[in-house]
Amino acid sequence: MTLDEEKNPALSPSAARAVELARLSLGTMSPQQRVQGLLRVTERTARRQGFRLSPLRSGALALAVAAAVLLGVNGWQRGTRADRLSYEVEGGAMQQDGSVQADTSSRPKVRFSDGTEVQLAEMARAHIVSVDEQGARVALDRGEVHARVVHRSEAQWLFDAGPYLVTVTGTAFALSWAPEDERLDLRLEDGAVVVSGPLSGKPIAVRAGQWLTLWQRTGEVLLRDLDLQQGAEAPPALSPPAPVSAGEPGAAPVPDQPEAPASPTAAAPASPTAAAPAAEPRRDWAGKLAAGKLDVIVDEAQRRGLDAALAESSNEELSALADAARYTRRNDIARRALLAQRRRFPATQRGKEAAFQLGRLAETQEGGAAALAWFETYLKEAPRGAYASEALGRKMVIVQRLHGDAEAETVARAYLRRFPGGTYAQAARALARTP
């Protein structure tokens, strides 16, 4: 052993190799056991080479081995344990019990770190039960939530609604639970989910475009297909109930349309009945929509006189009429109902969302240019709205189709900045040439 080696307490190459070998092969021993074992290995190696470790060198070795063990254990734990998802609440506050409450003027949204979003509708209440690296468990106490769950191979999301459990890996849906009626409604926009609960001996699989209603009290199960728009590239987004809230002053102008919307004072074309008197009781179209009575809603509007119905119905009724008409392929009526919302309630949540629905209709009927105008209008009026991700994704697709990859790349990069885990993220990365 040289004088320099004696002065320097660093490990020799052979001892260092022994330490590394032991660190990699000692399994699940405690840090203390690892230190003792590594010292014995190192001492035996030193004896074979014909020298003994001095007390100074032996102490330095013990400290170095202990540090290597602790660093190795900590590094192994960091490398094998995925980080738990984080989340934040926008437009509201989370209570100490983990609950989030919406009122008549707010629609809080819970954003998770993987891009998943859960938005509460008017007067809904939900709470976060648990969160881990695979997903979260969310309990819906009452009302409706609209969720967009980012698809990941290892993801597992659970949504409780009364006695029912909805298991999700990646999809978009609206889920509502009415405890007073013991009724669940699930409207699936894309993906697939499984619903388990007391009304079925086995889980119920729900696919994109379907609407499931369960009545716990009567034991009824209703599953109907809502994907009725032919030629659409994706199922139509199902509008969850939204509050009538004040929007920004000065709504954006409505894009020009090939047909002028019906005027509130125009005579009903070929309608044999006069407009119903203003004192006529309101029809429960929202309730009938939830019950699947789609034809009944449209028929009542036509019997009432479509122009009168469009001029006198509430914002909520117009939403129900538009949805019922879309789902029964009466797109002309749907379009007129949505335009009436835009004209009569331009600054409300539903009025803004009508622009998105008009864009979806335009894609299948009028072509890309008209649809693009509507999607851009929606994004301008509701940049953080429930359908912002879908609207920006559809805009990217249309711009690429109409103007080519170069212009679409700008939209793609904007999409990835806002929705890195969104439905159109893969297509956006291809356009933006981003891994």
CSV table of C-alpha atoms in Angstrom, one decimal:
chain,number,residue,atom,x,y,z
A,1,MET,CA,0.0,0.0,0.0
A,2,THR,CA,1.4,3.3,-1.0
A,3,LEU,CA,1.7,6.4,1.2
A,4,ASP,CA,-0.8,8.2,-1.0
A,5,GLU,CA,-3.3,5.4,-0.6
A,6,GLU,CA,-2.9,5.5,3.2
A,7,LYS,CA,-3.5,9.2,3.3
A,8,ASN,CA,-6.6,9.0,1.0
A,9,PRO,CA,-9.4,7.0,2.7
A,10,ALA,CA,-11.1,6.4,-0.7
A,11,LEU,CA,-11.9,2.8,-1.7
A,12,SER,CA,-9.6,0.8,-3.9
A,13,PRO,CA,-10.9,-0.4,-7.2
A,14,SER,CA,-11.3,-4.0,-6.0
A,15,ALA,CA,-13.2,-2.9,-2.9
A,16,ALA,CA,-15.4,-0.6,-4.9
A,17,ARG,CA,-16.3,-3.5,-7.2
A,18,ALA,CA,-17.1,-5.6,-4.2
A,19,VAL,CA,-19.4,-2.8,-2.8
A,20,GLU,CA,-21.2,-2.5,-6.1
A,21,LEU,CA,-21.6,-6.3,-6.4
A,22,ALA,CA,-23.0,-6.5,-2.9
A,23,ARG,CA,-25.3,-3.5,-3.4
A,24,LEU,CA,-26.8,-5.2,-6.5
A,25,SER,CA,-27.2,-8.7,-5.1
A,26,LEU,CA,-28.1,-8.5,-1.4
A,27,GLY,CA,-31.8,-8.5,-2.0
A,28,THR,CA,-34.1,-7.1,0.7
A,29,MET,CA,-31.7,-7.0,3.6
A,30,SER,CA,-31.9,-4.1,6.0
A,31,PRO,CA,-29.4,-1.2,5.6
A,32,GLN,CA,-27.5,-2.4,8.7
A,33,GLN,CA,-27.3,-5.9,7.4
A,34,ARG,CA,-26.0,-4.7,4.1
A,35,VAL,CA,-23.3,-2.6,5.8
A,36,GLN,CA,-22.1,-5.5,7.8
A,37,GLY,CA,-22.1,-7.9,4.9
A,38,LEU,CA,-20.3,-5.5,2.6
A,39,LEU,CA,-17.6,-4.9,5.2
A,40,ARG,CA,-17.0,-8.6,5.5
A,41,VAL,CA,-16.8,-9.0,1.7
A,42,THR,CA,-14.4,-6.1,1.4
A,43,GLU,CA,-12.1,-7.4,4.3
A,44,ARG,CA,-11.9,-10.8,2.7
A,45,THR,CA,-11.0,-9.2,-0.6
A,46,ALA,CA,-8.3,-7.2,1.1
A,47,ARG,CA,-6.8,-10.2,2.9
A,48,ARG,CA,-6.5,-12.1,-0.4
A,49,GLN,CA,-4.5,-9.2,-1.8
A,50,GLY,CA,-2.1,-9.3,1.2
A,51,PHE,CA,-2.9,-6.2,3.1
A,52,ARG,CA,-5.1,-5.2,6.1
A,53,LEU,CA,-7.4,-2.2,6.4
A,54,SER,CA,-6.2,0.5,8.8
A,55,PRO,CA,-8.8,1.7,11.4
A,56,LEU,CA,-9.1,5.0,9.4
A,57,ARG,CA,-9.6,3.2,6.1
A,58,SER,CA,-12.1,0.7,7.7
A,59,GLY,CA,-14.2,3.6,9.1
A,60,ALA,CA,-14.2,5.4,5.8
A,61,LEU,CA,-15.3,2.2,4.1
A,62,ALA,CA,-18.2,1.7,6.5
A,63,LEU,CA,-19.4,5.2,5.9
A,64,ALA,CA,-19.1,4.8,2.1
A,65,VAL,CA,-20.9,1.5,2.1
A,66,ALA,CA,-23.7,2.8,4.3
A,67,ALA,CA,-24.2,5.8,2.0
A,68,ALA,CA,-24.3,3.5,-1.1
A,69,VAL,CA,-26.8,1.3,0.6
A,70,LEU,CA,-29.1,4.1,1.5
A,71,LEU,CA,-28.8,5.8,-1.8
A,72,GLY,CA,-29.5,2.5,-3.6
A,73,VAL,CA,-32.6,1.9,-1.5
A,74,ASN,CA,-33.9,5.4,-2.0
A,75,GLY,CA,-33.2,5.3,-5.7
A,76,TRP,CA,-34.9,1.9,-6.0
A,77,GLN,CA,-38.0,3.2,-4.2
A,78,ARG,CA,-38.2,6.3,-6.5
A,79,GLY,CA,-37.7,4.2,-9.6
A,80,THR,CA,-40.4,1.6,-8.8
A,81,ARG,CA,-43.1,3.8,-7.2
A,82,ALA,CA,-45.1,5.9,-9.6
A,83,ASP,CA,-46.1,9.3,-8.4
A,84,ARG,CA,-49.7,9.7,-7.2
A,85,LEU,CA,-51.9,11.9,-9.4
A,86,SER,CA,-52.4,15.5,-8.2
A,87,TYR,CA,-55.5,17.6,-8.8
A,88,GLU,CA,-56.9,21.1,-8.4
A,89,VAL,CA,-60.4,22.6,-8.4
A,90,GLU,CA,-61.2,25.4,-10.8
A,91,GLY,CA,-64.3,27.6,-10.3
A,92,GLY,CA,-64.9,26.4,-6.8
A,93,ALA,CA,-63.3,25.2,-3.6
A,94,MET,CA,-62.8,21.8,-2.1
A,95,GLN,CA,-64.1,21.4,1.4
A,96,GLN,CA,-62.2,19.7,4.3
A,97,ASP,CA,-64.1,16.4,3.7
A,98,GLY,CA,-62.9,16.3,0.0
A,99,SER,CA,-66.3,17.4,-1.4
A,100,VAL,CA,-66.9,19.9,-4.2
A,101,GLN,CA,-70.3,21.7,-4.4
A,102,ALA,CA,-71.8,23.5,-7.4
A,103,ASP,CA,-74.5,26.2,-7.0
A,104,THR,CA,-76.7,28.0,-9.4
A,105,SER,CA,-73.9,30.2,-10.7
A,106,SER,CA,-70.9,28.0,-10.8
A,107,ARG,CA,-69.7,24.8,-12.4
A,108,PRO,CA,-66.5,23.7,-10.6
A,109,LYS,CA,-64.1,21.5,-12.5
A,110,VAL,CA,-61.6,19.1,-11.0
A,111,ARG,CA,-58.5,18.9,-13.1
A,112,PHE,CA,-56.1,15.9,-12.6
A,113,SER,CA,-52.4,15.9,-13.4
A,114,ASP,CA,-52.9,13.3,-16.2
A,115,GLY,CA,-55.3,15.6,-18.1
A,116,THR,CA,-58.5,14.0,-16.8
A,117,GLU,CA,-61.3,16.5,-16.0
A,118,VAL,CA,-64.5,16.1,-14.0
A,119,GLN,CA,-66.9,19.1,-14.1
A,120,LEU,CA,-69.9,19.5,-11.9
A,121,ALA,CA,-73.3,20.7,-13.3
A,122,GLU,CA,-75.6,23.0,-11.5
A,123,MET,CA,-76.3,22.1,-7.8
A,124,ALA,CA,-74.3,18.9,-8.1
A,125,ARG,CA,-72.1,17.6,-5.2
A,126,ALA,CA,-69.3,15.1,-5.4
A,127,HIS,CA,-66.2,14.2,-3.4
A,128,ILE,CA,-62.8,12.7,-4.1
A,129,VAL,CA,-62.7,9.4,-2.2
A,130,SER,CA,-59.1,8.4,-3.1
A,131,VAL,CA,-56.3,9.2,-5.6
A,132,ASP,CA,-53.3,7.0,-6.6
A,133,GLU,CA,-51.0,6.7,-9.5
A,134,GLN,CA,-53.5,4.8,-11.6
A,135,GLY,CA,-56.5,7.2,-11.2
A,136,ALA,CA,-59.0,8.2,-8.7
A,137,ARG,CA,-62.3,7.2,-7.1
A,138,VAL,CA,-65.0,9.9,-7.3
A,139,ALA,CA,-68.3,9.7,-5.5
A,140,LEU,CA,-71.3,11.5,-7.0
A,141,ASP,CA,-73.6,12.4,-4.1
A,142,ARG,CA,-76.2,14.1,-6.3
A,143,GLY,CA,-76.7,15.9,-9.6
A,144,GLU,CA,-74.6,15.5,-12.7
A,145,VAL,CA,-70.9,15.5,-13.6
A,146,HIS,CA,-69.3,15.5,-17.0
A,147,ALA,CA,-66.0,13.6,-17.1
A,148,ARG,CA,-63.3,13.2,-19.7
A,149,VAL,CA,-60.9,10.5,-18.5
A,150,VAL,CA,-57.6,10.3,-20.3
A,151,HIS,CA,-56.9,6.8,-21.6
A,152,ARG,CA,-53.8,5.1,-20.2
A,153,SER,CA,-53.0,1.4,-20.3
A,154,GLU,CA,-52.7,1.2,-16.5
A,155,ALA,CA,-55.5,3.7,-15.7
A,156,GLN,CA,-58.3,2.8,-13.4
A,157,TRP,CA,-61.0,5.3,-12.5
A,158,LEU,CA,-64.1,4.6,-10.4
A,159,PHE,CA,-67.2,6.7,-10.1
A,160,ASP,CA,-69.7,5.9,-7.3
A,161,ALA,CA,-73.4,7.0,-7.8
A,162,GLY,CA,-75.7,5.7,-5.1
A,163,PRO,CA,-75.4,1.9,-5.0
A,164,TYR,CA,-73.8,1.8,-8.5
A,165,LEU,CA,-70.1,1.7,-9.5
A,166,VAL,CA,-68.9,2.9,-12.9
A,167,THR,CA,-65.5,1.5,-13.9
A,168,VAL,CA,-63.6,3.6,-16.4
A,169,THR,CA,-60.2,3.4,-18.2
A,170,GLY,CA,-60.5,6.2,-20.7
A,171,THR,CA,-63.7,7.9,-22.0
A,172,ALA,CA,-66.0,10.9,-21.9
A,173,PHE,CA,-69.4,10.7,-20.3
A,174,ALA,CA,-72.1,12.5,-18.4
A,175,LEU,CA,-73.2,10.8,-15.2
A,176,SER,CA,-76.1,11.8,-13.0
A,177,TRP,CA,-77.6,10.5,-9.8
A,178,ALA,CA,-80.9,11.6,-8.2
A,179,PRO,CA,-81.0,10.1,-4.7
A,180,GLU,CA,-84.6,11.2,-4.1
A,181,ASP,CA,-85.7,9.2,-7.2
A,182,GLU,CA,-83.0,6.6,-6.9
A,183,ARG,CA,-82.2,7.0,-10.5
A,184,LEU,CA,-78.9,6.9,-12.4
A,185,ASP,CA,-78.3,8.3,-15.9
A,186,LEU,CA,-75.1,7.6,-17.9
A,187,ARG,CA,-74.6,9.1,-21.3
A,188,LEU,CA,-71.4,7.9,-23.0
A,189,GLU,CA,-69.8,10.1,-25.6
A,190,ASP,CA,-66.8,7.8,-26.5
A,191,GLY,CA,-64.9,4.8,-25.1
A,192,ALA,CA,-66.6,2.2,-23.0
A,193,VAL,CA,-67.5,1.7,-19.3
A,194,VAL,CA,-68.9,-1.0,-17.1
A,195,VAL,CA,-71.7,-0.3,-14.6
A,196,SER,CA,-72.2,-2.7,-11.6
A,197,GLY,CA,-74.9,-2.5,-9.0
A,198,PRO,CA,-78.0,-4.2,-7.5
A,199,LEU,CA,-80.2,-4.2,-10.6
A,200,SER,CA,-78.2,-6.7,-12.6
A,201,GLY,CA,-76.6,-10.1,-11.8
A,202,LYS,CA,-73.6,-9.1,-13.9
A,203,PRO,CA,-72.0,-5.8,-14.8
A,204,ILE,CA,-73.6,-3.8,-17.7
A,205,ALA,CA,-71.3,-2.8,-20.5
A,206,VAL,CA,-72.0,0.6,-22.1
A,207,ARG,CA,-70.4,1.6,-25.3
A,208,ALA,CA,-69.9,5.0,-27.0
A,209,GLY,CA,-73.2,6.7,-28.0
A,210,GLN,CA,-75.4,4.8,-25.6
A,211,TRP,CA,-77.5,6.1,-22.8
A,212,LEU,CA,-78.2,4.0,-19.7
A,213,THR,CA,-80.9,4.7,-17.2
A,214,LEU,CA,-81.4,2.7,-14.0
A,215,TRP,CA,-84.4,3.1,-11.7
A,216,GLN,CA,-83.5,1.5,-8.4
A,217,ARG,CA,-87.0,1.8,-6.9
A,218,THR,CA,-88.8,0.1,-9.7
A,219,GLY,CA,-86.0,-2.2,-10.9
A,220,GLU,CA,-86.1,-0.8,-14.5
A,221,VAL,CA,-83.1,-0.8,-16.8
A,222,LEU,CA,-83.2,1.2,-20.0
A,223,LEU,CA,-80.2,1.2,-22.5
A,224,ARG,CA,-80.8,3.0,-25.8
A,225,ASP,CA,-78.5,3.9,-28.7
A,226,LEU,CA,-78.0,7.6,-29.1
A,227,ASP,CA,-75.4,7.5,-31.9
A,228,LEU,CA,-77.9,8.4,-34.6
A,229,GLN,CA,-75.9,10.9,-36.7
A,230,GLN,CA,-74.8,9.2,-39.9
A,231,GLY,CA,-71.5,10.2,-41.4
A,232,ALA,CA,-70.0,11.7,-38.2
A,233,GLU,CA,-66.4,10.8,-37.4
A,234,ALA,CA,-67.2,10.5,-33.7
A,235,PRO,CA,-70.3,10.2,-31.6
A,236,PRO,CA,-72.1,13.5,-31.0
A,237,ALA,CA,-71.2,15.1,-27.7
A,238,LEU,CA,-74.1,14.8,-25.3
A,239,SER,CA,-74.9,18.1,-23.6
A,240,PRO,CA,-75.0,17.8,-19.9
A,241,PRO,CA,-77.5,20.1,-18.1
A,242,ALA,CA,-75.9,23.4,-17.5
A,243,PRO,CA,-76.9,26.4,-15.4
A,244,VAL,CA,-78.2,29.6,-16.9
A,245,SER,CA,-75.4,31.9,-15.8
A,246,ALA,CA,-74.4,35.4,-16.9
A,247,GLY,CA,-71.7,35.3,-19.6
A,248,GLU,CA,-69.3,37.9,-20.8
A,249,PRO,CA,-71.0,41.1,-22.1
A,250,GLY,CA,-71.3,41.4,-25.8
A,251,ALA,CA,-71.6,37.8,-27.2
A,252,ALA,CA,-69.6,37.1,-30.3
A,253,PRO,CA,-71.4,37.5,-33.6
A,254,VAL,CA,-73.0,34.4,-35.0
A,255,PRO,CA,-71.3,33.2,-38.2
A,256,ASP,CA,-73.3,33.6,-41.4
A,257,GLN,CA,-75.5,30.7,-42.3
A,258,PRO,CA,-76.9,29.5,-45.6
A,259,GLU,CA,-80.4,29.7,-44.2
A,260,ALA,CA,-81.6,32.5,-42.1
A,261,PRO,CA,-83.0,31.4,-38.7
A,262,ALA,CA,-86.7,31.6,-38.2
A,263,SER,CA,-87.7,34.9,-36.7
A,264,PRO,CA,-89.6,34.9,-33.4
A,265,THR,CA,-92.5,36.7,-35.0
A,266,ALA,CA,-92.5,34.9,-38.3
A,267,ALA,CA,-95.6,32.8,-39.1
A,268,ALA,CA,-95.2,29.0,-38.7
A,269,PRO,CA,-94.8,27.4,-42.1
A,270,ALA,CA,-97.6,25.0,-42.8
A,271,SER,CA,-98.5,24.8,-39.2
A,272,PRO,CA,-102.3,24.2,-38.7
A,273,THR,CA,-102.3,25.3,-35.1
A,274,ALA,CA,-101.9,28.7,-33.6
A,275,ALA,CA,-99.2,29.5,-31.1
A,276,ALA,CA,-100.0,28.4,-27.6
A,277,PRO,CA,-100.9,31.1,-25.1
A,278,ALA,CA,-98.1,32.5,-23.0
A,279,ALA,CA,-99.8,31.2,-19.8
A,280,GLU,CA,-99.6,27.5,-21.0
A,281,PRO,CA,-97.8,25.4,-18.4
A,282,ARG,CA,-94.2,24.6,-19.1
A,283,ARG,CA,-93.5,21.2,-20.5
A,284,ASP,CA,-91.0,19.0,-18.8
A,285,TRP,CA,-88.9,18.4,-21.9
A,286,ALA,CA,-85.7,17.9,-19.8
A,287,GLY,CA,-87.4,15.1,-17.9
A,288,LYS,CA,-88.7,13.5,-21.0
A,289,LEU,CA,-85.3,13.7,-22.6
A,290,ALA,CA,-83.7,11.9,-19.6
A,291,ALA,CA,-86.5,9.3,-19.9
A,292,GLY,CA,-85.7,8.7,-23.5
A,293,LYS,CA,-89.0,10.1,-24.8
A,294,LEU,CA,-87.3,11.8,-27.7
A,295,ASP,CA,-90.1,11.7,-30.3
A,296,VAL,CA,-92.6,13.0,-27.8
A,297,ILE,CA,-90.5,16.2,-27.3
A,298,VAL,CA,-90.3,16.9,-31.1
A,299,ASP,CA,-94.0,16.1,-31.6
A,300,GLU,CA,-95.1,18.4,-28.9
A,301,ALA,CA,-93.0,21.2,-30.4
A,302,GLN,CA,-94.5,20.7,-33.8
A,303,ARG,CA,-98.1,20.5,-32.4
A,304,ARG,CA,-97.5,23.7,-30.5
A,305,GLY,CA,-96.2,25.3,-33.7
A,306,LEU,CA,-92.4,25.2,-34.2
A,307,ASP,CA,-92.0,29.0,-34.5
A,308,ALA,CA,-94.0,29.5,-31.4
A,309,ALA,CA,-92.1,26.8,-29.5
A,310,LEU,CA,-88.7,28.4,-30.5
A,311,ALA,CA,-89.9,31.8,-29.5
A,312,GLU,CA,-91.5,30.9,-26.2
A,313,SER,CA,-89.6,28.0,-24.8
A,314,SER,CA,-87.1,28.4,-22.0
A,315,ASN,CA,-83.3,28.0,-22.5
A,316,GLU,CA,-83.5,24.5,-20.9
A,317,GLU,CA,-86.4,23.5,-23.1
A,318,LEU,CA,-84.6,24.6,-26.2
A,319,SER,CA,-81.6,22.5,-25.2
A,320,ALA,CA,-83.9,19.4,-24.7
A,321,LEU,CA,-85.6,20.0,-28.0
A,322,ALA,CA,-82.3,20.4,-29.9
A,323,ASP,CA,-80.9,17.2,-28.3
A,324,ALA,CA,-84.1,15.2,-29.0
A,325,ALA,CA,-84.1,16.4,-32.6
A,326,ARG,CA,-80.5,15.5,-33.1
A,327,TYR,CA,-80.9,12.0,-31.7
A,328,THR,CA,-83.9,11.3,-33.9
A,329,ARG,CA,-82.1,12.6,-37.0
A,330,ARG,CA,-84.4,15.7,-37.4
A,331,ASN,CA,-81.3,17.9,-37.9
A,332,ASP,CA,-83.3,20.8,-39.4
A,333,ILE,CA,-85.3,21.2,-36.2
A,334,ALA,CA,-82.2,20.7,-34.1
A,335,ARG,CA,-80.4,23.5,-36.0
A,336,ARG,CA,-83.3,25.9,-35.6
A,337,ALA,CA,-83.5,25.2,-31.9
A,338,LEU,CA,-79.8,25.8,-31.4
A,339,LEU,CA,-80.0,29.0,-33.5
A,340,ALA,CA,-82.9,30.2,-31.3
A,341,GLN,CA,-80.7,29.6,-28.2
A,342,ARG,CA,-77.9,31.6,-29.8
A,343,ARG,CA,-80.4,34.5,-30.6
A,344,ARG,CA,-82.3,34.5,-27.4
A,345,PHE,CA,-79.7,33.5,-24.8
A,346,PRO,CA,-76.3,34.4,-26.3
A,347,ALA,CA,-74.5,35.1,-23.0
A,348,THR,CA,-75.6,32.0,-21.1
A,349,GLN,CA,-73.7,28.7,-20.8
A,350,ARG,CA,-76.2,26.9,-23.0
A,351,GLY,CA,-76.2,29.6,-25.5
A,352,LYS,CA,-72.4,29.3,-25.9
A,353,GLU,CA,-72.6,25.5,-26.0
A,354,ALA,CA,-75.1,25.8,-28.8
A,355,ALA,CA,-72.3,27.1,-31.0
A,356,PHE,CA,-70.4,23.8,-30.5
A,357,GLN,CA,-73.4,21.7,-31.3
A,358,LEU,CA,-74.0,23.8,-34.4
A,359,GLY,CA,-70.5,23.0,-35.4
A,360,ARG,CA,-71.1,19.3,-35.0
A,361,LEU,CA,-74.2,19.5,-37.1
A,362,ALA,CA,-72.5,21.6,-39.8
A,363,GLU,CA,-69.7,18.9,-40.1
A,364,THR,CA,-72.3,16.4,-41.3
A,365,GLN,CA,-74.5,18.7,-43.4
A,366,GLU,CA,-72.8,21.9,-44.6
A,367,GLY,CA,-69.1,21.0,-44.7
A,368,GLY,CA,-65.9,22.0,-43.0
A,369,ALA,CA,-65.9,25.8,-43.5
A,370,ALA,CA,-69.2,26.3,-41.7
A,371,ALA,CA,-68.3,23.9,-38.9
A,372,LEU,CA,-64.9,25.6,-38.5
A,373,ALA,CA,-66.7,29.0,-38.0
A,374,TRP,CA,-68.9,27.6,-35.3
A,375,PHE,CA,-66.0,25.8,-33.4
A,376,GLU,CA,-64.0,29.0,-33.5
A,377,THR,CA,-67.0,30.9,-32.1
A,378,TYR,CA,-67.4,28.5,-29.3
A,379,LEU,CA,-63.7,28.6,-28.4
A,380,LYS,CA,-63.8,32.4,-28.4
A,381,GLU,CA,-66.8,32.5,-26.1
A,382,ALA,CA,-66.0,29.6,-23.8
A,383,PRO,CA,-62.2,28.9,-24.0
A,384,ARG,CA,-62.4,26.8,-20.9
A,385,GLY,CA,-65.8,25.3,-21.6
A,386,ALA,CA,-66.8,21.7,-21.3
A,387,TYR,CA,-66.3,21.1,-25.0
A,388,ALA,CA,-63.2,23.2,-25.5
A,389,SER,CA,-61.0,20.1,-26.0
A,390,GLU,CA,-63.3,18.6,-28.6
A,391,ALA,CA,-63.9,21.9,-30.4
A,392,LEU,CA,-60.1,22.6,-30.7
A,393,GLY,CA,-59.5,19.0,-31.8
A,394,ARG,CA,-62.2,19.2,-34.5
A,395,LYS,CA,-60.8,22.6,-35.6
A,396,MET,CA,-57.4,21.0,-36.1
A,397,VAL,CA,-58.9,18.2,-38.2
A,398,ILE,CA,-60.8,20.6,-40.4
A,399,VAL,CA,-57.9,23.0,-40.8
A,400,GLN,CA,-55.7,20.1,-41.9
A,401,ARG,CA,-58.4,19.0,-44.4
A,402,LEU,CA,-59.1,22.5,-45.8
A,403,HIS,CA,-55.6,24.1,-45.6
A,404,GLY,CA,-53.0,21.4,-45.2
A,405,ASP,CA,-50.5,20.3,-42.6
A,406,ALA,CA,-48.6,23.6,-42.3
A,407,GLU,CA,-51.6,25.6,-41.0
A,408,ALA,CA,-52.9,22.6,-38.9
A,409,GLU,CA,-49.5,22.4,-37.1
A,410,THR,CA,-50.2,25.7,-35.4
A,411,VAL,CA,-53.5,24.4,-34.1
A,412,ALA,CA,-52.0,21.1,-33.1
A,413,ARG,CA,-49.4,22.8,-30.9
A,414,ALA,CA,-52.1,24.9,-29.3
A,415,TYR,CA,-54.0,21.7,-28.6
A,416,LEU,CA,-51.0,20.0,-27.0
A,417,ARG,CA,-50.3,23.0,-24.8
A,418,ARG,CA,-53.9,22.9,-23.4
A,419,PHE,CA,-54.8,19.2,-23.6
A,420,PRO,CA,-51.7,17.1,-23.7
A,421,GLY,CA,-53.7,14.0,-22.8
A,422,GLY,CA,-56.8,14.8,-24.8
A,423,THR,CA,-58.6,12.7,-27.4
A,424,TYR,CA,-56.8,14.3,-30.3
A,425,ALA,CA,-53.4,14.4,-28.7
A,426,GLN,CA,-52.0,11.6,-30.8
A,427,ALA,CA,-53.0,13.3,-34.0
A,428,ALA,CA,-51.7,16.6,-32.8
A,429,ARG,CA,-48.3,15.1,-32.0
A,430,ALA,CA,-48.1,13.7,-35.5
A,431,LEU,CA,-48.9,17.1,-37.0
A,432,ALA,CA,-46.5,19.0,-34.6
A,433,ARG,CA,-43.8,16.3,-35.1
A,434,THR,CA,-43.6,16.0,-31.3
A,435,PRO,CA,-43.0,12.6,-29.6
